[in-house]
Amino acid sequence: MRSPVLPLTWHLARSSGRRGLQSQLLAAGAAAVGSFLLLLMIAAALGAGARAGHTTWRTPDDVSASEATAVQATTTTYVRQEPVTVVNLARLPGRGQTPAPPGLSHFPQQGQVYVSPALAELLHKLPAAQLADRLPKVSSYGTIGAAGLASPDELVAVIGRAPGDAAVSKAAGEQNYYDDGLTERALVSGFSGTKAGVFTGIDQGTVLLGVVLLVMPVVVLASAAGRLGAARREQRLAALRLAGATPRQILAMTAVEAAGVGAAGATAGALAYTALLPALAEIPYGVGAWYTGQLWVGLPWLTAVVLTVTALITVSAVTMLRQVSTSPLGVAQQADPRRTRVIRLLLFVAVLGYIWATTGDGGQLKPRQLLALLALFYGAFWLFGPWVVDRLGRIVGRRARRAATLLAARRLSDDPRAVWRTVSGLVLAGFVAGFFSVSTLGAEGQNHQGQVGVITANAADSRHTATRARTLLRQAGITATVTVTSEDDYDSLLGGVDGVIAHISGGQDRIDTGVTVLTRLGSGRYPFTQDYVSASDDIVIARVATVSTATLVLSFLVAAASAGLTAAANVLDRRRMYGLLRLAGTPLKVLDGARIRETVIPLAVLAGGTTGMGVFGAMQFNKAAGTTINTAGVVQLVICMAVGTLAMLAAITGSRPLLRKVTEGPAQTAD
């Protein structure tokens, strides 16, 4: 016998009217946004890993002298405060062939220079005295292909050298405390390195931190899509249940309807992500924009996200039907307030106790452990939120003095889960704001802007080099004061290393020219600037700042969208109740005020709690990173929460015309 589930589901969907269609469109739109954002987060995480993989060839793995076929010395110089990675390669005489580096068709011969497209453009744009003169003179530059680059904006040069050239000598590979990842030398037989470059090595970790903090608000948005129109669906299915439909048929009908809407929305989001890939690739992060292929997640991930969002919406819709299956008459009469149990509080306290015990023992946690604790906290707060809303409703109801407050309190205690779904986005975004506002790192230490340093072998060479430096700078028309440093001068740009420092005035153009002029004095090493010395700290600060800004913006946008969609759906779901209240003489202003209060009351309590938790998480993160708390972030935190609250209230207020419309003619709509 043919099952009546599919035909009946299709019939009910078609006959649900314009308001039913509105709920379905809202659900599909939320599913599309959730699918798009999930794919974007996965793309950023995978793309950051792919970027790092494209830089491992520049960090040489040392092999034995008997196996080596070439010498590789990778170093870094700065122009316009942007890093230029220079890979010097020299073939060892009498050894076998060395494979071509990634992005090149063959191993570079002595005197050949290959540059990335972005560096070629910069070489053409800037005067030779500011950049080109740092590289060997050639008639034309070769081009490094995408296989050897992390980004189309990356500045990279590969230079073929003679085995005895100073640029590949042992002196060129000697490291100081600030050289790690910036200057390295090794004997090599190929380019199968495993260590990512310093400018891409931490990208994936910081992106994953943002993903963990952002994924829950996105899941909240997708889950809300499955609950749009829940009250209307409950009434309709309760009537079918009373008419003889089995619980299995009720569940099947809901699952089919929710899955159809969810699949359509999730597919639309996946198609939007695919169509927007070229535009998304232009968004800079770290070393610059992306290659489009780096952000393509592939069909398996694409399918998995569509199925996940569809399943999330379906499960969210089906879980609303427990009471329809067990007590259809109570649902039809709307006589069963959805209370919460104290077990939610006990579980939340247990999770907080575990997190406190794990992070409060004075030890430092690994990044993966911190991410796991963040995910655990999110899950615990998701269970705890409805319990708090329920209790707030009871407390406010006892002390209410105005009709709008009393209506809001009744709504809080009658259906705390629905209210929690409205505010949960901003509540969890408050945790993100508290975390990133306080964990924003700041650089501390000596500032040596306007200085260019050259390392020498000893103090005697320093004095001779200083004389030559003054002559070269004067010939180049650069005004500078040249001083000699010693091993005891730890506060200098060179940090206790023998050499000379030129204090150059006149702006960045003069500094770049000074670096180029003094390059010939460096015995194979480029002169240092403040950008080089502070690179390791600056990279971490820049990545965390970028991810924090993106996560904060997306969190509040998702929270506002989730609140707006849920508020609009709640108006549609409660139109019968609103109609009855209007028939009883309740002004529209009171109904709208009750809607605002039922959002503001739990928001003030819960968002404050999660923001405090976010600050605590930031303290643990800073302890693991060995940095101090950014007290200036308090101002940023206040601004974030104020803007987020205003955005959510604006999103809820946006459904006011819909409230006015559904309460017009209450005698007809409240039956």
PDB file of N, CA, C and O in Angstrom, residues 544-609:
ATOM      1  N   VAL A 544      46.010  37.618  14.783  1.00  0.00           N
ATOM      2  CA  VAL A 544      44.972  37.604  15.816  1.00  0.00           C
ATOM      3  C   VAL A 544      44.027  38.787  15.634  1.00  0.00           C
ATOM      4  O   VAL A 544      42.804  38.657  15.776  1.00  0.00           O
ATOM      5  N   ALA A 545      44.574  39.950  15.292  1.00  0.00           N
ATOM      6  CA  ALA A 545      43.735  41.134  15.092  1.00  0.00           C
ATOM      7  C   ALA A 545      42.791  40.941  13.909  1.00  0.00           C
ATOM      8  O   ALA A 545      41.603  41.290  13.982  1.00  0.00           O
ATOM      9  N   THR A 546      43.299  40.369  12.822  1.00  0.00           N
ATOM     10  CA  THR A 546      42.454  40.141  11.644  1.00  0.00           C
ATOM     11  C   THR A 546      41.340  39.155  11.945  1.00  0.00           C
ATOM     12  O   THR A 546      40.171  39.391  11.621  1.00  0.00           O
ATOM     13  N   VAL A 547      41.706  38.035  12.570  1.00  0.00           N
ATOM     14  CA  VAL A 547      40.702  37.010  12.869  1.00  0.00           C
ATOM     15  C   VAL A 547      39.695  37.531  13.883  1.00  0.00           C
ATOM     16  O   VAL A 547      38.486  37.264  13.769  1.00  0.00           O
ATOM     17  N   SER A 548      40.157  38.281  14.878  1.00  0.00           N
ATOM     18  CA  SER A 548      39.226  38.802  15.890  1.00  0.00           C
ATOM     19  C   SER A 548      38.229  39.763  15.274  1.00  0.00           C
ATOM     20  O   SER A 548      37.021  39.703  15.573  1.00  0.00           O
ATOM     21  N   THR A 549      38.701  40.649  14.409  1.00  0.00           N
ATOM     22  CA  THR A 549      37.784  41.601  13.765  1.00  0.00           C
ATOM     23  C   THR A 549      36.753  40.878  12.910  1.00  0.00           C
ATOM     24  O   THR A 549      35.543  41.158  12.986  1.00  0.00           O
ATOM     25  N   ALA A 550      37.222  39.921  12.091  1.00  0.00           N
ATOM     26  CA  ALA A 550      36.299  39.179  11.224  1.00  0.00           C
ATOM     27  C   ALA A 550      35.298  38.382  12.047  1.00  0.00           C
ATOM     28  O   ALA A 550      34.098  38.339  11.733  1.00  0.00           O
ATOM     29  N   THR A 551      35.777  37.739  13.123  1.00  0.00           N
ATOM     30  CA  THR A 551      34.886  36.918  13.945  1.00  0.00           C
ATOM     31  C   THR A 551      33.858  37.771  14.670  1.00  0.00           C
ATOM     32  O   THR A 551      32.680  37.400  14.760  1.00  0.00           O
ATOM     33  N   LEU A 552      34.297  38.912  15.201  1.00  0.00           N
ATOM     34  CA  LEU A 552      33.357  39.798  15.885  1.00  0.00           C
ATOM     35  C   LEU A 552      32.276  40.292  14.932  1.00  0.00           C
ATOM     36  O   LEU A 552      31.078  40.243  15.249  1.00  0.00           O
ATOM     37  N   VAL A 553      32.678  40.751  13.766  1.00  0.00           N
ATOM     38  CA  VAL A 553      31.705  41.280  12.803  1.00  0.00           C
ATOM     39  C   VAL A 553      30.723  40.197  12.378  1.00  0.00           C
ATOM     40  O   VAL A 553      29.490  40.392  12.397  1.00  0.00           O
ATOM     41  N   LEU A 554      31.251  39.028  12.006  1.00  0.00           N
ATOM     42  CA  LEU A 554      30.366  37.950  11.555  1.00  0.00           C
ATOM     43  C   LEU A 554      29.481  37.450  12.684  1.00  0.00           C
ATOM     44  O   LEU A 554      28.309  37.113  12.457  1.00  0.00           O
ATOM     45  N   SER A 555      30.019  37.375  13.898  1.00  0.00           N
ATOM     46  CA  SER A 555      29.214  36.900  15.029  1.00  0.00           C
ATOM     47  C   SER A 555      28.012  37.800  15.269  1.00  0.00           C
ATOM     48  O   SER A 555      26.878  37.317  15.434  1.00  0.00           O
ATOM     49  N   PHE A 556      28.241  39.095  15.270  1.00  0.00           N
ATOM     50  CA  PHE A 556      27.134  40.012  15.526  1.00  0.00           C
ATOM     51  C   PHE A 556      26.175  40.071  14.342  1.00  0.00           C
ATOM     52  O   PHE A 556      24.968  40.221  14.528  1.00  0.00           O
ATOM     53  N   LEU A 557      26.682  39.959  13.122  1.00  0.00           N
ATOM     54  CA  LEU A 557      25.785  39.923  11.965  1.00  0.00           C
ATOM     55  C   LEU A 557      24.910  38.676  11.986  1.00  0.00           C
ATOM     56  O   LEU A 557      23.703  38.744  11.736  1.00  0.00           O
ATOM     57  N   VAL A 558      25.523  37.526  12.290  1.00  0.00           N
ATOM     58  CA  VAL A 558      24.749  36.285  12.368  1.00  0.00           C
ATOM     59  C   VAL A 558      23.745  36.354  13.501  1.00  0.00           C
ATOM     60  O   VAL A 558      22.592  35.910  13.368  1.00  0.00           O
ATOM     61  N   ALA A 559      24.174  36.915  14.645  1.00  0.00           N
ATOM     62  CA  ALA A 559      23.262  37.031  15.780  1.00  0.00           C
ATOM     63  C   ALA A 559      22.073  37.921  15.437  1.00  0.00           C
ATOM     64  O   ALA A 559      20.919  37.596  15.762  1.00  0.00           O
ATOM     65  N   ALA A 560      22.341  39.047  14.782  1.00  0.00           N
ATOM     66  CA  ALA A 560      21.253  39.944  14.404  1.00  0.00           C
ATOM     67  C   ALA A 560      20.322  39.279  13.392  1.00  0.00           C
ATOM     68  O   ALA A 560      19.091  39.399  13.481  1.00  0.00           O
ATOM     69  N   ALA A 561      20.899  38.580  12.412  1.00  0.00           N
ATOM     70  CA  ALA A 561      20.074  37.887  11.418  1.00  0.00           C
ATOM     71  C   ALA A 561      19.231  36.808  12.074  1.00  0.00           C
ATOM     72  O   ALA A 561      18.042  36.649  11.763  1.00  0.00           O
ATOM     73  N   SER A 562      19.841  36.042  12.986  1.00  0.00           N
ATOM     74  CA  SER A 562      19.108  34.992  13.685  1.00  0.00           C
ATOM     75  C   SER A 562      17.964  35.570  14.513  1.00  0.00           C
ATOM     76  O   SER A 562      16.844  35.044  14.512  1.00  0.00           O
ATOM     77  N   ALA A 563      18.242  36.667  15.209  1.00  0.00           N
ATOM     78  CA  ALA A 563      17.195  37.300  16.016  1.00  0.00           C
ATOM     79  C   ALA A 563      16.079  37.852  15.144  1.00  0.00           C
ATOM     80  O   ALA A 563      14.890  37.719  15.470  1.00  0.00           O
ATOM     81  N   GLY A 564      16.441  38.485  14.031  1.00  0.00           N
ATOM     82  CA  GLY A 564      15.417  39.028  13.144  1.00  0.00           C
ATOM     83  C   GLY A 564      14.540  37.949  12.548  1.00  0.00           C
ATOM     84  O   GLY A 564      13.304  38.089  12.494  1.00  0.00           O
ATOM     85  N   LEU A 565      15.147  36.854  12.084  1.00  0.00           N
ATOM     86  CA  LEU A 565      14.367  35.753  11.516  1.00  0.00           C
ATOM     87  C   LEU A 565      13.460  35.127  12.562  1.00  0.00           C
ATOM     88  O   LEU A 565      12.280  34.843  12.300  1.00  0.00           O
ATOM     89  N   THR A 566      14.020  34.895  13.754  1.00  0.00           N
ATOM     90  CA  THR A 566      13.217  34.273  14.811  1.00  0.00           C
ATOM     91  C   THR A 566      12.082  35.185  15.250  1.00  0.00           C
ATOM     92  O   THR A 566      10.955  34.723  15.503  1.00  0.00           O
ATOM     93  N   ALA A 567      12.351  36.483  15.338  1.00  0.00           N
ATOM     94  CA  ALA A 567      11.296  37.422  15.728  1.00  0.00           C
ATOM     95  C   ALA A 567      10.174  37.440  14.701  1.00  0.00           C
ATOM     96  O   ALA A 567       8.984  37.449  15.052  1.00  0.00           O
ATOM     97  N   ALA A 568      10.532  37.453  13.415  1.00  0.00           N
ATOM     98  CA  ALA A 568       9.507  37.436  12.373  1.00  0.00           C
ATOM     99  C   ALA A 568       8.701  36.150  12.417  1.00  0.00           C
ATOM    100  O   ALA A 568       7.467  36.158  12.278  1.00  0.00           O
ATOM    101  N   ALA A 569       9.393  35.022  12.615  1.00  0.00           N
ATOM    102  CA  ALA A 569       8.686  33.741  12.688  1.00  0.00           C
ATOM    103  C   ALA A 569       7.779  33.678  13.909  1.00  0.00           C
ATOM    104  O   ALA A 569       6.671  33.123  13.850  1.00  0.00           O
ATOM    105  N   ASN A 570       8.246  34.238  15.035  1.00  0.00           N
ATOM    106  CA  ASN A 570       7.423  34.237  16.241  1.00  0.00           C
ATOM    107  C   ASN A 570       6.136  35.036  16.045  1.00  0.00           C
ATOM    108  O   ASN A 570       5.070  34.671  16.559  1.00  0.00           O
ATOM    109  N   VAL A 571       6.228  36.136  15.316  1.00  0.00           N
ATOM    110  CA  VAL A 571       5.023  36.915  15.027  1.00  0.00           C
ATOM    111  C   VAL A 571       4.033  36.072  14.229  1.00  0.00           C
ATOM    112  O   VAL A 571       2.822  36.060  14.513  1.00  0.00           O
ATOM    113  N   LEU A 572       4.543  35.364  13.229  1.00  0.00           N
ATOM    114  CA  LEU A 572       3.661  34.521  12.417  1.00  0.00           C
ATOM    115  C   LEU A 572       3.084  33.382  13.248  1.00  0.00           C
ATOM    116  O   LEU A 572       1.906  33.023  13.104  1.00  0.00           O
ATOM    117  N   ASP A 573       3.924  32.790  14.111  1.00  0.00           N
ATOM    118  CA  ASP A 573       3.459  31.664  14.916  1.00  0.00           C
ATOM    119  C   ASP A 573       2.427  32.085  15.956  1.00  0.00           C
ATOM    120  O   ASP A 573       1.510  31.320  16.284  1.00  0.00           O
ATOM    121  N   ARG A 574       2.561  33.305  16.473  1.00  0.00           N
ATOM    122  CA  ARG A 574       1.695  33.732  17.565  1.00  0.00           C
ATOM    123  C   ARG A 574       0.577  34.660  17.111  1.00  0.00           C
ATOM    124  O   ARG A 574       0.008  35.382  17.923  1.00  0.00           O
ATOM    125  N   ARG A 575       0.302  34.644  15.843  1.00  0.00           N
ATOM    126  CA  ARG A 575      -0.712  35.589  15.358  1.00  0.00           C
ATOM    127  C   ARG A 575      -2.081  35.330  15.992  1.00  0.00           C
ATOM    128  O   ARG A 575      -2.859  36.252  16.200  1.00  0.00           O
ATOM    129  N   ARG A 576      -2.381  34.060  16.310  1.00  0.00           N
ATOM    130  CA  ARG A 576      -3.662  33.768  16.964  1.00  0.00           C
ATOM    131  C   ARG A 576      -3.694  34.398  18.357  1.00  0.00           C
ATOM    132  O   ARG A 576      -4.686  35.019  18.750  1.00  0.00           O
ATOM    133  N   MET A 577      -2.604  34.248  19.114  1.00  0.00           N
ATOM    134  CA  MET A 577      -2.539  34.830  20.448  1.00  0.00           C
ATOM    135  C   MET A 577      -2.599  36.353  20.385  1.00  0.00           C
ATOM    136  O   MET A 577      -3.322  36.994  21.164  1.00  0.00           O
ATOM    137  N   TYR A 578      -1.841  36.937  19.444  1.00  0.00           N
ATOM    138  CA  TYR A 578      -1.875  38.389  19.307  1.00  0.00           C
ATOM    139  C   TYR A 578      -3.271  38.875  18.920  1.00  0.00           C
ATOM    140  O   TYR A 578      -3.737  39.922  19.388  1.00  0.00           O
ATOM    141  N   GLY A 579      -3.937  38.106  18.064  1.00  0.00           N
ATOM    142  CA  GLY A 579      -5.290  38.485  17.678  1.00  0.00           C
ATOM    143  C   GLY A 579      -6.243  38.457  18.852  1.00  0.00           C
ATOM    144  O   GLY A 579      -7.089  39.353  19.006  1.00  0.00           O
ATOM    145  N   LEU A 580      -6.144  37.429  19.695  1.00  0.00           N
ATOM    146  CA  LEU A 580      -7.003  37.349  20.872  1.00  0.00           C
ATOM    147  C   LEU A 580      -6.722  38.495  21.850  1.00  0.00           C
ATOM    148  O   LEU A 580      -7.645  39.047  22.460  1.00  0.00           O
ATOM    149  N   LEU A 581      -5.453  38.837  22.004  1.00  0.00           N
ATOM    150  CA  LEU A 581      -5.118  39.947  22.893  1.00  0.00           C
ATOM    151  C   LEU A 581      -5.660  41.272  22.352  1.00  0.00           C
ATOM    152  O   LEU A 581      -6.113  42.135  23.118  1.00  0.00           O
ATOM    153  N   ARG A 582      -5.603  41.434  21.033  1.00  0.00           N
ATOM    154  CA  ARG A 582      -6.179  42.648  20.442  1.00  0.00           C
ATOM    155  C   ARG A 582      -7.689  42.695  20.645  1.00  0.00           C
ATOM    156  O   ARG A 582      -8.268  43.755  20.916  1.00  0.00           O
ATOM    157  N   LEU A 583      -8.343  41.528  20.512  1.00  0.00           N
ATOM    158  CA  LEU A 583      -9.789  41.471  20.760  1.00  0.00           C
ATOM    159  C   LEU A 583     -10.119  41.838  22.205  1.00  0.00           C
ATOM    160  O   LEU A 583     -11.168  42.418  22.499  1.00  0.00           O
ATOM    161  N   ALA A 584      -9.187  41.495  23.111  1.00  0.00           N
ATOM    162  CA  ALA A 584      -9.413  41.807  24.523  1.00  0.00           C
ATOM    163  C   ALA A 584      -9.116  43.266  24.843  1.00  0.00           C
ATOM    164  O   ALA A 584      -9.270  43.685  25.996  1.00  0.00           O
ATOM    165  N   GLY A 585      -8.660  44.025  23.848  1.00  0.00           N
ATOM    166  CA  GLY A 585      -8.429  45.446  24.047  1.00  0.00           C
ATOM    167  C   GLY A 585      -6.983  45.834  24.304  1.00  0.00           C
ATOM    168  O   GLY A 585      -6.716  46.984  24.675  1.00  0.00           O
ATOM    169  N   THR A 586      -6.059  44.896  24.118  1.00  0.00           N
ATOM    170  CA  THR A 586      -4.641  45.220  24.344  1.00  0.00           C
ATOM    171  C   THR A 586      -4.120  46.091  23.209  1.00  0.00           C
ATOM    172  O   THR A 586      -4.222  45.720  22.034  1.00  0.00           O
ATOM    173  N   PRO A 587      -3.534  47.251  23.504  1.00  0.00           N
ATOM    174  CA  PRO A 587      -2.995  48.111  22.444  1.00  0.00           C
ATOM    175  C   PRO A 587      -1.811  47.439  21.737  1.00  0.00           C
ATOM    176  O   PRO A 587      -1.070  46.640  22.325  1.00  0.00           O
ATOM    177  N   LEU A 588      -1.636  47.784  20.482  1.00  0.00           N
ATOM    178  CA  LEU A 588      -0.520  47.242  19.714  1.00  0.00           C
ATOM    179  C   LEU A 588       0.814  47.643  20.341  1.00  0.00           C
ATOM    180  O   LEU A 588       1.792  46.877  20.302  1.00  0.00           O
ATOM    181  N   LYS A 589       0.866  48.840  20.936  1.00  0.00           N
ATOM    182  CA  LYS A 589       2.093  49.307  21.573  1.00  0.00           C
ATOM    183  C   LYS A 589       2.498  48.400  22.729  1.00  0.00           C
ATOM    184  O   LYS A 589       3.695  48.142  22.945  1.00  0.00           O
ATOM    185  N   VAL A 590       1.539  47.890  23.470  1.00  0.00           N
ATOM    186  CA  VAL A 590       1.837  46.997  24.588  1.00  0.00           C
ATOM    187  C   VAL A 590       2.379  45.665  24.075  1.00  0.00           C
ATOM    188  O   VAL A 590       3.334  45.098  24.624  1.00  0.00           O
ATOM    189  N   LEU A 591       1.779  45.146  22.990  1.00  0.00           N
ATOM    190  CA  LEU A 591       2.258  43.880  22.416  1.00  0.00           C
ATOM    191  C   LEU A 591       3.691  44.017  21.914  1.00  0.00           C
ATOM    192  O   LEU A 591       4.522  43.129  22.127  1.00  0.00           O
ATOM    193  N   ASP A 592       3.966  45.126  21.272  1.00  0.00           N
ATOM    194  CA  ASP A 592       5.323  45.328  20.764  1.00  0.00           C
ATOM    195  C   ASP A 592       6.302  45.525  21.914  1.00  0.00           C
ATOM    196  O   ASP A 592       7.441  45.033  21.868  1.00  0.00           O
ATOM    197  N   GLY A 593       5.867  46.236  22.961  1.00  0.00           N
ATOM    198  CA  GLY A 593       6.728  46.403  24.131  1.00  0.00           C
ATOM    199  C   GLY A 593       7.031  45.084  24.813  1.00  0.00           C
ATOM    200  O   GLY A 593       8.146  44.862  25.296  1.00  0.00           O
ATOM    201  N   ALA A 594       6.064  44.180  24.846  1.00  0.00           N
ATOM    202  CA  ALA A 594       6.296  42.863  25.440  1.00  0.00           C
ATOM    203  C   ALA A 594       7.329  42.080  24.638  1.00  0.00           C
ATOM    204  O   ALA A 594       8.181  41.379  25.202  1.00  0.00           O
ATOM    205  N   ARG A 595       7.261  42.198  23.301  1.00  0.00           N
ATOM    206  CA  ARG A 595       8.248  41.510  22.459  1.00  0.00           C
ATOM    207  C   ARG A 595       9.660  42.011  22.751  1.00  0.00           C
ATOM    208  O   ARG A 595      10.612  41.234  22.810  1.00  0.00           O
ATOM    209  N   ILE A 596       9.798  43.325  22.919  1.00  0.00           N
ATOM    210  CA  ILE A 596      11.117  43.889  23.200  1.00  0.00           C
ATOM    211  C   ILE A 596      11.613  43.443  24.572  1.00  0.00           C
ATOM    212  O   ILE A 596      12.781  43.057  24.736  1.00  0.00           O
ATOM    213  N   ARG A 597      10.744  43.456  25.566  1.00  0.00           N
ATOM    214  CA  ARG A 597      11.152  43.086  26.921  1.00  0.00           C
ATOM    215  C   ARG A 597      11.558  41.612  27.016  1.00  0.00           C
ATOM    216  O   ARG A 597      12.494  41.278  27.748  1.00  0.00           O
ATOM    217  N   GLU A 598      10.867  40.761  26.298  1.00  0.00           N
ATOM    218  CA  GLU A 598      11.214  39.343  26.386  1.00  0.00           C
ATOM    219  C   GLU A 598      12.562  39.050  25.725  1.00  0.00           C
ATOM    220  O   GLU A 598      13.100  37.951  25.867  1.00  0.00           O
ATOM    221  N   THR A 599      13.099  40.016  25.019  1.00  0.00           N
ATOM    222  CA  THR A 599      14.453  39.894  24.472  1.00  0.00           C
ATOM    223  C   THR A 599      15.471  40.570  25.365  1.00  0.00           C
ATOM    224  O   THR A 599      16.542  40.024  25.646  1.00  0.00           O
ATOM    225  N   VAL A 600      15.135  41.770  25.852  1.00  0.00           N
ATOM    226  CA  VAL A 600      16.095  42.555  26.627  1.00  0.00           C
ATOM    227  C   VAL A 600      16.386  41.918  27.982  1.00  0.00           C
ATOM    228  O   VAL A 600      17.544  41.882  28.430  1.00  0.00           O
ATOM    229  N   ILE A 601      15.371  41.383  28.644  1.00  0.00           N
ATOM    230  CA  ILE A 601      15.568  40.849  29.996  1.00  0.00           C
ATOM    231  C   ILE A 601      16.577  39.694  30.008  1.00  0.00           C
ATOM    232  O   ILE A 601      17.571  39.743  30.743  1.00  0.00           O
ATOM    233  N   PRO A 602      16.364  38.621  29.227  1.00  0.00           N
ATOM    234  CA  PRO A 602      17.375  37.545  29.246  1.00  0.00           C
ATOM    235  C   PRO A 602      18.701  37.969  28.639  1.00  0.00           C
ATOM    236  O   PRO A 602      19.756  37.457  29.029  1.00  0.00           O
ATOM    237  N   LEU A 603      18.637  38.923  27.706  1.00  0.00           N
ATOM    238  CA  LEU A 603      19.875  39.363  27.064  1.00  0.00           C
ATOM    239  C   LEU A 603      20.795  40.040  28.071  1.00  0.00           C
ATOM    240  O   LEU A 603      22.017  39.809  28.089  1.00  0.00           O
ATOM    241  N   ALA A 604      20.220  40.884  28.931  1.00  0.00           N
ATOM    242  CA  ALA A 604      21.039  41.610  29.905  1.00  0.00           C
ATOM    243  C   ALA A 604      21.727  40.656  30.875  1.00  0.00           C
ATOM    244  O   ALA A 604      22.884  40.864  31.258  1.00  0.00           O
ATOM    245  N   VAL A 605      21.030  39.590  31.262  1.00  0.00           N
ATOM    246  CA  VAL A 605      21.593  38.645  32.233  1.00  0.00           C
ATOM    247  C   VAL A 605      22.587  37.695  31.570  1.00  0.00           C
ATOM    248  O   VAL A 605      23.726  37.529  32.018  1.00  0.00           O
ATOM    249  N   LEU A 606      22.161  37.067  30.484  1.00  0.00           N
ATOM    250  CA  LEU A 606      22.978  36.024  29.873  1.00  0.00           C
ATOM    251  C   LEU A 606      24.175  36.582  29.116  1.00  0.00           C
ATOM    252  O   LEU A 606      25.270  36.010  29.172  1.00  0.00           O
ATOM    253  N   ALA A 607      23.983  37.676  28.377  1.00  0.00           N
ATOM    254  CA  ALA A 607      25.110  38.247  27.633  1.00  0.00           C
ATOM    255  C   ALA A 607      26.196  38.741  28.583  1.00  0.00           C
ATOM    256  O   ALA A 607      27.388  38.618  28.293  1.00  0.00           O
ATOM    257  N   GLY A 608      25.780  39.290  29.720  1.00  0.00           N
ATOM    258  CA  GLY A 608      26.780  39.696  30.704  1.00  0.00           C
ATOM    259  C   GLY A 608      27.584  38.519  31.220  1.00  0.00           C
ATOM    260  O   GLY A 608      28.805  38.597  31.387  1.00  0.00           O
ATOM    261  N   GLY A 609      26.897  37.390  31.438  1.00  0.00           N
ATOM    262  CA  GLY A 609      27.595  36.196  31.916  1.00  0.00           C
ATOM    263  C   GLY A 609      28.572  35.641  30.899  1.00  0.00           C
ATOM    264  O   GLY A 609      29.713  35.298  31.233  1.00  0.00           O
TER     265      GLY A 609
END
